[in-house]
mmCIF file of C-alpha atoms in Angstrom:
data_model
loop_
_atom_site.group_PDB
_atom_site.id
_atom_site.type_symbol
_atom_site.label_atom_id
_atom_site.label_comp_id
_atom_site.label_asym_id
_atom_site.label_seq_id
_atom_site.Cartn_x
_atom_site.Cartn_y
_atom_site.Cartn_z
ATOM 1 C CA UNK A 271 0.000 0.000 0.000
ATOM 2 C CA UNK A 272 0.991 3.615 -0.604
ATOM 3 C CA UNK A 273 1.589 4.217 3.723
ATOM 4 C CA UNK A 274 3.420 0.724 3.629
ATOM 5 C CA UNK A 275 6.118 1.781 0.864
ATOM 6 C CA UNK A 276 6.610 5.056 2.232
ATOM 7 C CA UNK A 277 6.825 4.002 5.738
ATOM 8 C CA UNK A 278 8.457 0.630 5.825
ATOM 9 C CA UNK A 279 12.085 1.598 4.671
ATOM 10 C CA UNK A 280 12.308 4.910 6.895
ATOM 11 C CA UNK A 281 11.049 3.032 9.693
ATOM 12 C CA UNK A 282 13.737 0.227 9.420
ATOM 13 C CA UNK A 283 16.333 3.507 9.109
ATOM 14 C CA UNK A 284 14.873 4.941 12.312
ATOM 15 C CA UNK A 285 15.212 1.967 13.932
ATOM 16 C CA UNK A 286 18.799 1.231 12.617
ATOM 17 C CA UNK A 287 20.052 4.545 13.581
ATOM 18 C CA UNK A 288 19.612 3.297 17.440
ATOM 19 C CA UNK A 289 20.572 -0.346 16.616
ATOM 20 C CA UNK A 290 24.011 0.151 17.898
ATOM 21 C CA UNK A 291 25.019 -1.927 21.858
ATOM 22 C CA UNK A 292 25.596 1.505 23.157
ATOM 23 C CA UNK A 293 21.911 2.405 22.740
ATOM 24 C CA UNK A 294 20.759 -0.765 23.270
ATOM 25 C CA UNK A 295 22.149 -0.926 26.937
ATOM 26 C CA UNK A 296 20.348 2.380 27.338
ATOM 27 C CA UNK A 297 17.003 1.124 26.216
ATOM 28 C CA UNK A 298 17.370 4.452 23.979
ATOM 29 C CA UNK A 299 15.232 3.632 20.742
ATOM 30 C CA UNK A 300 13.185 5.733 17.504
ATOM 31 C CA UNK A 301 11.178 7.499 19.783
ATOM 32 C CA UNK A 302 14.094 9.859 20.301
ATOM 33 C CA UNK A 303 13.369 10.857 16.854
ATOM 34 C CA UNK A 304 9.191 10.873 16.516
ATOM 35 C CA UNK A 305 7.833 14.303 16.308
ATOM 36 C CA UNK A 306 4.697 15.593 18.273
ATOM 37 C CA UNK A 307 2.776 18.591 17.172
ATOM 38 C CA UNK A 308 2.254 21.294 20.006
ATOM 39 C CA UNK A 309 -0.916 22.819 19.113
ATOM 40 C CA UNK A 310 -0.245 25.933 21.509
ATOM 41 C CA UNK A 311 2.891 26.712 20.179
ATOM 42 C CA UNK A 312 1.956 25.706 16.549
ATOM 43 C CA UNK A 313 4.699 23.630 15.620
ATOM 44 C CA UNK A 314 6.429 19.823 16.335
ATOM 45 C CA UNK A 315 9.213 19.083 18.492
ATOM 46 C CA UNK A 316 10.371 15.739 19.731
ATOM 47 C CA UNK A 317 7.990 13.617 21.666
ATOM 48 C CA UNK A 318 10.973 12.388 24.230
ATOM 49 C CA UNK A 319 13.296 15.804 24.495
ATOM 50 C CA UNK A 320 13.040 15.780 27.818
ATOM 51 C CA UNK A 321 14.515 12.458 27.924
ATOM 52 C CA UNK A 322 17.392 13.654 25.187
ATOM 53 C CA UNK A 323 18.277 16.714 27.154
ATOM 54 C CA UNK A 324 18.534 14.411 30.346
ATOM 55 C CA UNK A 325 21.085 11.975 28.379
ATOM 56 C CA UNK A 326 22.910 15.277 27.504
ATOM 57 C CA UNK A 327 23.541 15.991 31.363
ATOM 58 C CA UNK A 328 26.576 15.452 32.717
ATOM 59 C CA UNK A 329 27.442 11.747 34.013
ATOM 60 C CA UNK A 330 23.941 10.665 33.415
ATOM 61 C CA UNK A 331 24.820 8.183 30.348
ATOM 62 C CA UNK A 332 27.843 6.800 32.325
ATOM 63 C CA UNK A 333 25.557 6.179 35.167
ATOM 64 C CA UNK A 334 23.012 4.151 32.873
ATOM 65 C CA UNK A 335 26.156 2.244 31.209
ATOM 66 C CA UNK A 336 27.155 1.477 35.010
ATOM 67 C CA UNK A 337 23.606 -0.213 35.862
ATOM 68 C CA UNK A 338 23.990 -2.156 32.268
ATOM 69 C CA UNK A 339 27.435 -3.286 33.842
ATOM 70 C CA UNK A 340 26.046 -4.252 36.849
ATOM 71 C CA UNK A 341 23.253 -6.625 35.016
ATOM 72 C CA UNK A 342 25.795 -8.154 33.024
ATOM 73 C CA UNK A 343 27.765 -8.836 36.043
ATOM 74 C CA UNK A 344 24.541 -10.229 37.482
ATOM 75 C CA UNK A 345 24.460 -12.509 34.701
ATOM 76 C CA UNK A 346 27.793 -13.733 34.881
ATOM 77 C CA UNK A 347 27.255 -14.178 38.441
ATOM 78 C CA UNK A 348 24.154 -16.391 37.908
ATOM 79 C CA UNK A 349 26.073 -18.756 35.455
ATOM 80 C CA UNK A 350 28.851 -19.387 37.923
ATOM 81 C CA UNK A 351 26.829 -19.962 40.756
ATOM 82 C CA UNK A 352 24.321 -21.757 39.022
ATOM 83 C CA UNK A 353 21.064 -19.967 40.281
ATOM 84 C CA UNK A 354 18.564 -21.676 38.156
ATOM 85 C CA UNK A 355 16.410 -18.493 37.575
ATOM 86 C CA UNK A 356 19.724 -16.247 36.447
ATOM 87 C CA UNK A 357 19.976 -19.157 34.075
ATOM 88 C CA UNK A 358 16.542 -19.836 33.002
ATOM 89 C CA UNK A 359 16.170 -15.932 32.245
ATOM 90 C CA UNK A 360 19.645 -15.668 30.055
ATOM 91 C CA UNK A 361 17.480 -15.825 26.737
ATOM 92 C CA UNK A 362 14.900 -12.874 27.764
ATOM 93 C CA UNK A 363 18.332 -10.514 28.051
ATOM 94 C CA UNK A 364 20.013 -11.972 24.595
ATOM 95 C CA UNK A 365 17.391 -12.409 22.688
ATOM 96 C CA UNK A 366 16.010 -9.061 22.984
ATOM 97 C CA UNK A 367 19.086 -7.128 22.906
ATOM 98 C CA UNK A 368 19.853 -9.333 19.735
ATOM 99 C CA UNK A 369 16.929 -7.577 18.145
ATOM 100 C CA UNK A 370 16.994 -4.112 19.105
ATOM 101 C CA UNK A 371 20.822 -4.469 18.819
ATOM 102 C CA UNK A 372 20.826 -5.185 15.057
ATOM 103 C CA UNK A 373 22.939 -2.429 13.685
ATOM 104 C CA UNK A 374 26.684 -3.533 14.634
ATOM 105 C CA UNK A 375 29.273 -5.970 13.752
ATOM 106 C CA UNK A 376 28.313 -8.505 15.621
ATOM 107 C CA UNK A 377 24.617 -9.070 14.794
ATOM 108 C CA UNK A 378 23.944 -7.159 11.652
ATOM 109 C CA UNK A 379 24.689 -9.773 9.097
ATOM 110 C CA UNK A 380 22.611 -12.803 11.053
ATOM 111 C CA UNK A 381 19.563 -9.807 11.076
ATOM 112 C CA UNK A 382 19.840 -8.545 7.809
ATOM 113 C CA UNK A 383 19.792 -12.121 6.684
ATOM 114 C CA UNK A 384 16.735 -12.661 8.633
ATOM 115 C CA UNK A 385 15.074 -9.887 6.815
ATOM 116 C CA UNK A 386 16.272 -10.854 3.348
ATOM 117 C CA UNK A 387 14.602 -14.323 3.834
ATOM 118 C CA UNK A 388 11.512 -13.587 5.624
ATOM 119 C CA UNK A 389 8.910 -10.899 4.246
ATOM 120 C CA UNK A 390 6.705 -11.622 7.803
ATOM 121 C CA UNK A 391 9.426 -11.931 10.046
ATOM 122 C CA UNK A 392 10.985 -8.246 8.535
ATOM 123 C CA UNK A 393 7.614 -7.110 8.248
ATOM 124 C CA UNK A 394 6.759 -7.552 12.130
ATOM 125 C CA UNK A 395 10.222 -6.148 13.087
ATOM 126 C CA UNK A 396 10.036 -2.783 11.533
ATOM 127 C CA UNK A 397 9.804 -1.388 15.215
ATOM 128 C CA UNK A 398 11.941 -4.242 17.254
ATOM 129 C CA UNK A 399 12.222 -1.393 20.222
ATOM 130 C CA UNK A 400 8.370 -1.991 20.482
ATOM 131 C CA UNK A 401 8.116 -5.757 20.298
ATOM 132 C CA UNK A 402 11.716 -6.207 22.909
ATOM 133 C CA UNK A 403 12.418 -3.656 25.146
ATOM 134 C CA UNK A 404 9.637 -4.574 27.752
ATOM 135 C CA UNK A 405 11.215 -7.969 28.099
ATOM 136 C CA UNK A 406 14.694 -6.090 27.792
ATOM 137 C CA UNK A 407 14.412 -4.252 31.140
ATOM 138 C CA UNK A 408 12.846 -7.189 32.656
ATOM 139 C CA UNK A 409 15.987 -8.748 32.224
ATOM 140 C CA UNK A 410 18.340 -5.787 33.214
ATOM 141 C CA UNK A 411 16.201 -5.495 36.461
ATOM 142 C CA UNK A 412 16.775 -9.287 37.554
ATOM 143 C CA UNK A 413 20.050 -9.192 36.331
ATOM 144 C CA UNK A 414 20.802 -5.911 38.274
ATOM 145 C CA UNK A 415 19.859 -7.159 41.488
ATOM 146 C CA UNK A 416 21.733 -10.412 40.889
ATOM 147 C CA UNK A 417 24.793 -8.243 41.045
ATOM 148 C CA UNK A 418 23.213 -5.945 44.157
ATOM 149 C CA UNK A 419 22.370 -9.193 45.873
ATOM 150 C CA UNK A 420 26.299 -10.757 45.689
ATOM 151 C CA UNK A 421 27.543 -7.816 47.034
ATOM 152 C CA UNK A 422 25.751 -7.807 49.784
ATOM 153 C CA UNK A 423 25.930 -11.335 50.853
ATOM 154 C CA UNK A 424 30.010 -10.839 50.920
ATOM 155 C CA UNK A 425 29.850 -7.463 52.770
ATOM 156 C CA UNK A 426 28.307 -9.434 55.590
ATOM 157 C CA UNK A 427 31.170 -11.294 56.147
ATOM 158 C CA UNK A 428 33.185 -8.238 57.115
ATOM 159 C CA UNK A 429 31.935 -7.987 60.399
ATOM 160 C CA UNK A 430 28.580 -6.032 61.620
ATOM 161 C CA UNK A 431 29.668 -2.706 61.911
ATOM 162 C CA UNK A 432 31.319 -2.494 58.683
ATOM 163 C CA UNK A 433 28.526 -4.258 56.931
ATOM 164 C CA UNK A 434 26.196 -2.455 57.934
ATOM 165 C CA UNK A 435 28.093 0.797 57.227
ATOM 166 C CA UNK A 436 28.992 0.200 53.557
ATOM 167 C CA UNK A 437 25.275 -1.790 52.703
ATOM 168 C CA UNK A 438 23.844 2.026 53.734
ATOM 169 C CA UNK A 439 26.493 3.424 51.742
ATOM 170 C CA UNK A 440 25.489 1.122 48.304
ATOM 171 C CA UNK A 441 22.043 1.540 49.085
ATOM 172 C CA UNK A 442 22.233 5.703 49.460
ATOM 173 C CA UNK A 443 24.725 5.629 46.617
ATOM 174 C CA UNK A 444 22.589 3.445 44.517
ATOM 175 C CA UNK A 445 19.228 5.549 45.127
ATOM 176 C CA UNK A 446 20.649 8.809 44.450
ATOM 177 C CA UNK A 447 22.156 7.657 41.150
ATOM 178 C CA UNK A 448 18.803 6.023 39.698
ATOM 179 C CA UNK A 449 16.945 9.538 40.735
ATOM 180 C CA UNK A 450 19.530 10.985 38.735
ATOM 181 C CA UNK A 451 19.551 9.416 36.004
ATOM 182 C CA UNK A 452 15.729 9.159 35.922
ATOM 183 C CA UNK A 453 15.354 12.982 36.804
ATOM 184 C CA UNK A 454 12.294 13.628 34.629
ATOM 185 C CA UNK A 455 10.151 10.732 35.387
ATOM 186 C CA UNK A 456 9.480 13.021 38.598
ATOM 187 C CA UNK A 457 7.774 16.026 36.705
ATOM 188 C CA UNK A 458 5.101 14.264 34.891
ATOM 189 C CA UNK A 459 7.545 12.083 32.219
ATOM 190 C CA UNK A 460 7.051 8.932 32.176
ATOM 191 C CA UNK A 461 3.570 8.969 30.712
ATOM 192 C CA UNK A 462 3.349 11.313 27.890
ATOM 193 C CA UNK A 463 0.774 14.427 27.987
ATOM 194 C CA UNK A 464 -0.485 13.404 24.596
ATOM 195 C CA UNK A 465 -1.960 10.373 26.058
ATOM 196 C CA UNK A 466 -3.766 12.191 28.849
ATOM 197 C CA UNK A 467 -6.098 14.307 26.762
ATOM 198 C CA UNK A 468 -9.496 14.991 27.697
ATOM 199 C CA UNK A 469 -11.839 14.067 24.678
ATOM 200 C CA UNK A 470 -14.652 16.459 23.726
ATOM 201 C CA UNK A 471 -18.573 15.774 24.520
ATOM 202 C CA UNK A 472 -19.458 16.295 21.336
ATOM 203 C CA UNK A 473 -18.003 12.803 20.576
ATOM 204 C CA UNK A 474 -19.799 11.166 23.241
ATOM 205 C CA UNK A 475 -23.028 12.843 21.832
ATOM 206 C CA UNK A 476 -22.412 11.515 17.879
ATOM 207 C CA UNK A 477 -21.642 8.011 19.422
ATOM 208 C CA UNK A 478 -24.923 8.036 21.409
ATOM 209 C CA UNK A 479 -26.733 9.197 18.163
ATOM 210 C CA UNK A 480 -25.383 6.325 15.957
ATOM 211 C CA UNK A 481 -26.468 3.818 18.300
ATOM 212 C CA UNK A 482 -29.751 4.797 17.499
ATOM 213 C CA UNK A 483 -29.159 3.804 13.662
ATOM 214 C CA UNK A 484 -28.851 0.640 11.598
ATOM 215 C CA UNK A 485 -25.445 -0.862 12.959
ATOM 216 C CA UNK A 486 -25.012 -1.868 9.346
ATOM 217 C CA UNK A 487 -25.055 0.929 7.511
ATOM 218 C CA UNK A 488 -21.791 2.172 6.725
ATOM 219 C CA UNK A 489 -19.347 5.224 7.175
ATOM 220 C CA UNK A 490 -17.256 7.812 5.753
ATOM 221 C CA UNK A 491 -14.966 9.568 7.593
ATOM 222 C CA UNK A 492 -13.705 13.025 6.514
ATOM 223 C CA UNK A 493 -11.502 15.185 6.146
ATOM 224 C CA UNK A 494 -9.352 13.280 3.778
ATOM 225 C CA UNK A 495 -6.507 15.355 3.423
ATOM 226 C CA UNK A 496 -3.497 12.924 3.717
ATOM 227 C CA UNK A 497 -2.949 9.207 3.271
ATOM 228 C CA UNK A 498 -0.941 8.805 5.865
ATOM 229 C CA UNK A 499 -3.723 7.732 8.402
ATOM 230 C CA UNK A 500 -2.483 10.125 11.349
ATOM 231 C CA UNK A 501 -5.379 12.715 12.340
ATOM 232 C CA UNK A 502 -4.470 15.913 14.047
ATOM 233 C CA UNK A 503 -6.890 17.759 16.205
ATOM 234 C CA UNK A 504 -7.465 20.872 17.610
ATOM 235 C CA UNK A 505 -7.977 19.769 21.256
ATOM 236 C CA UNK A 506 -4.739 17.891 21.698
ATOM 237 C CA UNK A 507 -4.966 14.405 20.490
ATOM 238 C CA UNK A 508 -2.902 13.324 17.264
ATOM 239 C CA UNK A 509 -2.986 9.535 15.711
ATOM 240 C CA UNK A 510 -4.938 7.216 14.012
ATOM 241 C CA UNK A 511 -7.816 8.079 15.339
ATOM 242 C CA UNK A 512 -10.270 6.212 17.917
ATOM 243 C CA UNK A 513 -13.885 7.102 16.889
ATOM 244 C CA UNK A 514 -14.575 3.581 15.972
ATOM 245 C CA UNK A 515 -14.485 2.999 19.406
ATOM 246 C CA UNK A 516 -17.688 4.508 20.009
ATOM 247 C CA UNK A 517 -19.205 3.576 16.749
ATOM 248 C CA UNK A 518 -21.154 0.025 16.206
ATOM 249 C CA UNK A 519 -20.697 0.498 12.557
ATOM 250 C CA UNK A 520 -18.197 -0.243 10.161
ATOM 251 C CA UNK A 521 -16.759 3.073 8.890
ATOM 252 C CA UNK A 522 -14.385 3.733 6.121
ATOM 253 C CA UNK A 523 -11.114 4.843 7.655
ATOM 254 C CA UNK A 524 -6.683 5.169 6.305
ATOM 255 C CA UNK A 525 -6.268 2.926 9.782
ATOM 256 C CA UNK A 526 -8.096 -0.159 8.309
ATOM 257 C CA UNK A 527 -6.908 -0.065 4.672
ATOM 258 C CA UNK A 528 -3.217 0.512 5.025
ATOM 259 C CA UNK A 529 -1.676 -2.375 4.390
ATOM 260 C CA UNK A 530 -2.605 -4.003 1.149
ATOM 261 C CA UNK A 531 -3.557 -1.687 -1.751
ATOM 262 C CA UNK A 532 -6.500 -3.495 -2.645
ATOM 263 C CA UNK A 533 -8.440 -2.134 0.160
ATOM 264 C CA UNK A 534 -7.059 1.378 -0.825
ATOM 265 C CA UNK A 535 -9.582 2.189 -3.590
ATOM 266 C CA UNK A 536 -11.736 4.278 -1.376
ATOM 267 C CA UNK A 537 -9.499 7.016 -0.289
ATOM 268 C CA UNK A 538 -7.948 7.060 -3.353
ATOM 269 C CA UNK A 539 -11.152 7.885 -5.332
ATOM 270 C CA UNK A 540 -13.444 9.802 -2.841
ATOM 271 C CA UNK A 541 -10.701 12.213 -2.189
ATOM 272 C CA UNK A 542 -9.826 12.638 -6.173
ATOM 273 C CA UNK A 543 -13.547 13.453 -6.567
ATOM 274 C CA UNK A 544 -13.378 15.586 -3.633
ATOM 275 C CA UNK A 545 -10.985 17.724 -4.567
ATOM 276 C CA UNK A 546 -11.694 17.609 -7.953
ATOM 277 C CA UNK A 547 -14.809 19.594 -7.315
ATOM 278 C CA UNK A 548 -16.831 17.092 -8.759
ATOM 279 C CA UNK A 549 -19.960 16.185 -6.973
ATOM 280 C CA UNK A 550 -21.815 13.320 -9.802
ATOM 281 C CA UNK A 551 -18.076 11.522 -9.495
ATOM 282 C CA UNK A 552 -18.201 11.868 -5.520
ATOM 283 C CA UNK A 553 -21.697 10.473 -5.239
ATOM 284 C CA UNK A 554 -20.915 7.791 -7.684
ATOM 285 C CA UNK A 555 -18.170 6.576 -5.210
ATOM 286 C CA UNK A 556 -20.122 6.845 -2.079
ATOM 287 C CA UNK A 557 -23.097 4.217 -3.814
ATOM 288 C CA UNK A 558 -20.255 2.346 -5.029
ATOM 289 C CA UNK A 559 -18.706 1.318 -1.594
ATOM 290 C CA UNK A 560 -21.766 1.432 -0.543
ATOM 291 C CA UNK A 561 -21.732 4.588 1.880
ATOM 292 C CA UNK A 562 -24.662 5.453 4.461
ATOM 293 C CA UNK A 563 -23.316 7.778 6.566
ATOM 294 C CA UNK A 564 -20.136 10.473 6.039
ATOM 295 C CA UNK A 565 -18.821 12.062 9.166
ATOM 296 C CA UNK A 566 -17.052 15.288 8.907
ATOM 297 C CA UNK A 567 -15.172 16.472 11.627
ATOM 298 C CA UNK A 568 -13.943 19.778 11.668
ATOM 299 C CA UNK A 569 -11.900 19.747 14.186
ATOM 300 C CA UNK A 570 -9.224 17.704 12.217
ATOM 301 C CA UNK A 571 -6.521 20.427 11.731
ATOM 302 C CA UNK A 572 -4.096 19.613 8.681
ATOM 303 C CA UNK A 573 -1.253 20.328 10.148
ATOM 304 C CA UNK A 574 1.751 18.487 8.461
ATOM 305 C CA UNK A 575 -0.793 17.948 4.909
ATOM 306 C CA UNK A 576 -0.055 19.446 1.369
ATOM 307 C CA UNK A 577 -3.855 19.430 1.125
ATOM 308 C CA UNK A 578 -5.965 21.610 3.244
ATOM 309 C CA UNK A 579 -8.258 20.035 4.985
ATOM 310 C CA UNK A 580 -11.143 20.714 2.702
ATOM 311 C CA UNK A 581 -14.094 21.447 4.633
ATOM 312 C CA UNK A 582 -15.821 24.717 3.609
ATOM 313 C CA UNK A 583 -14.895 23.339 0.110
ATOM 314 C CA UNK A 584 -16.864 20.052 1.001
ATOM 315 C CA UNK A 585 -19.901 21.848 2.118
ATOM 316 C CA UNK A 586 -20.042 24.177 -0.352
ATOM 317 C CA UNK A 587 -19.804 21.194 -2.834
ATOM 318 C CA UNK A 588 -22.816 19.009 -1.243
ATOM 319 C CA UNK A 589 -24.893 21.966 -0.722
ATOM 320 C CA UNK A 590 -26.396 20.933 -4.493
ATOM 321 C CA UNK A 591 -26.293 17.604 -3.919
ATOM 322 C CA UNK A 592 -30.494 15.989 -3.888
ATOM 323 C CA UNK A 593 -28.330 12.661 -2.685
ATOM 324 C CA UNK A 594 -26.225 13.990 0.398
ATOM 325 C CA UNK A 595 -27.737 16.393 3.002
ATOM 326 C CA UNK A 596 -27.037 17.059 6.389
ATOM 327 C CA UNK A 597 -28.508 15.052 9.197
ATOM 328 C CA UNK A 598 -27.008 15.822 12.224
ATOM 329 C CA UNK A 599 -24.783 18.376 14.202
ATOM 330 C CA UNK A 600 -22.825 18.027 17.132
ATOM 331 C CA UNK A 601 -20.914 21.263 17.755
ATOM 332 C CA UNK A 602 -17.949 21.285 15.338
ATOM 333 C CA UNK A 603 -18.661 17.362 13.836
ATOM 334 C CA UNK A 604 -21.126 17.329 10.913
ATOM 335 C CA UNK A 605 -23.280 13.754 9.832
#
């Protein structure tokens, strides 16, 4: 499909770019590189930069190398002293780091070989970062207090008074360099703002509507301004969208149709005949998909389009139309 062969290689490239073992021991991935839009300042900026200017502080990567030390001392540790969970666990460390670790001399040929053979196995590993890293940590975590868990055994041995003494001085030591080098997660960071937003009413009120139609009948869902399948609104969300979560009927959206170009046809031809201007073409490709319903939602903001979003233009080309007319209004979303 068109998003497919635009997508696929620069995601792989993305992903790549942070494929290296110094990354990889960071758990830093592509996110570093998506963009957000900021609707009060009008423009995008990085979704993570808080994390990136963190990195960028002084010590703070050598302090997140030192804990990837420590679980790979933990792992060591669990070999030669044959604990039967430090070995048991050894593949959920390699495995994933094998994967989001693809880009370097030691992995990249066995990957890219992968890839070369497999069309599924590439397909589902265009994001590795997404499909590894929870299992990653995981692993660092047990591994990491492995290593915590040695030391502290032998300290005991030095007598109680010492022990004592330098287990406090680990433990303070320990604390104070995690809070450092996880400094934002304690101002909001470690869930993003964009996935706190509060959706308007006026959804709530449409969804309650359609459930009061033929659960059959099918919709259209406009603007159409991009293929891309990524929705920008005025209120704060952005992504593929999440109206069909409300909705008991099937509706016509980029999110369903991106992946084999078969299923494309709609977009493809409703938005030529949209913004073509012409309205016998448009309503010949609404009966032909068989269209019920078309939703127009103006507060979809094209924000990082070509095409505007199209919506006085859509209006004023229906307005003649004996086939379309409006139905419903729920503040700023048309039916």
């Amino acid at each position: 499909s068109k998003i497919h062969s635009q997508f696929s290689q620069r995601a792989f490239q993305v992903g790549k770019n942070y494929g290296n073992v110094f990354d990889g021991a960071l758990l830093k991935n592509f996110l570093f590189e998506w963009g957000e839009y900021n609707n009060s300042q009008d423009q995008f900026s990085y979704i993570l930069k808080d994390w990136d200017t963190r990195l960028k502080q002084p010590g703070v990567v050598l302090i997140g190398l030192f804990f990837f030390a420590l679980s790979v001392v933990g792992l060591v540790i669990a070999i030669f002293k044959r604990q039967i969970v430090g070995i048991a666990l050894w593949p959920v460390l390699l495995i994933p780091f094998f994967f989001i670790s693809n880009d370097n001399f030691l992995f990249q040929f066995i990957y890219d070989h992968f890839l070369s053979k497999n069309t599924i196995f590439k397909e589902a590993l265009r994001f590795p970062f997404s499909k590894f890293s929870i299992m990653l940590a995981f692993a660092y975590v047990v591994y990491f207090s492995f290593t915590v868990s040695f030391v502290f055994s032998n300290i005991s041995r030095l007598g109680r008074k010492m022990s004592v003494f330098l287990t406090m001085l680990i433990l303070v030591l320990l604390t104070s360099a995690l809070i450092y080098f996880m400094w934002p997660l304690f101002f909001g960071n470690l869930i993003n703002y964009k996935m706190k937003v509060k959706i308007p009413n006026e959804y709530f009120e449409m969804f309650n509507w359609f459930k009061t139609q033929d659960p059959a009948e099918r919709i259209a869902y406009l603007p159409m301004n991009t293929f891309w399948g990524w929705t920008y609104y005025n209120w704060g969300y952005e992504g593929a969208g999440f109206v069909w979560f409300g909705l008991r009927q099937p509706i016509l959206n980029r999110e369903f149709d991106r992946w084999i170009p078969t299923n494309e046809g709609f977009y493809w031809e409703a938005s030529h005949a949209l913004y073509s201007q012409k309205l016998p073409l448009f309503e010949s490709v609404l009966a032909k998909y068989k269209v019920n319903w078309i939703i127009l939602d103006q507060n979809a903001v094209d924000v990082s389009s070509a095409k505007s979003a199209y919506q006085e233009q859509f209006l004023s080309l229906i307005k003649d139309s004996s086939k379309i007319t409006r139905s419903q209004k729920f503040n700023d979303i048309l039916v």
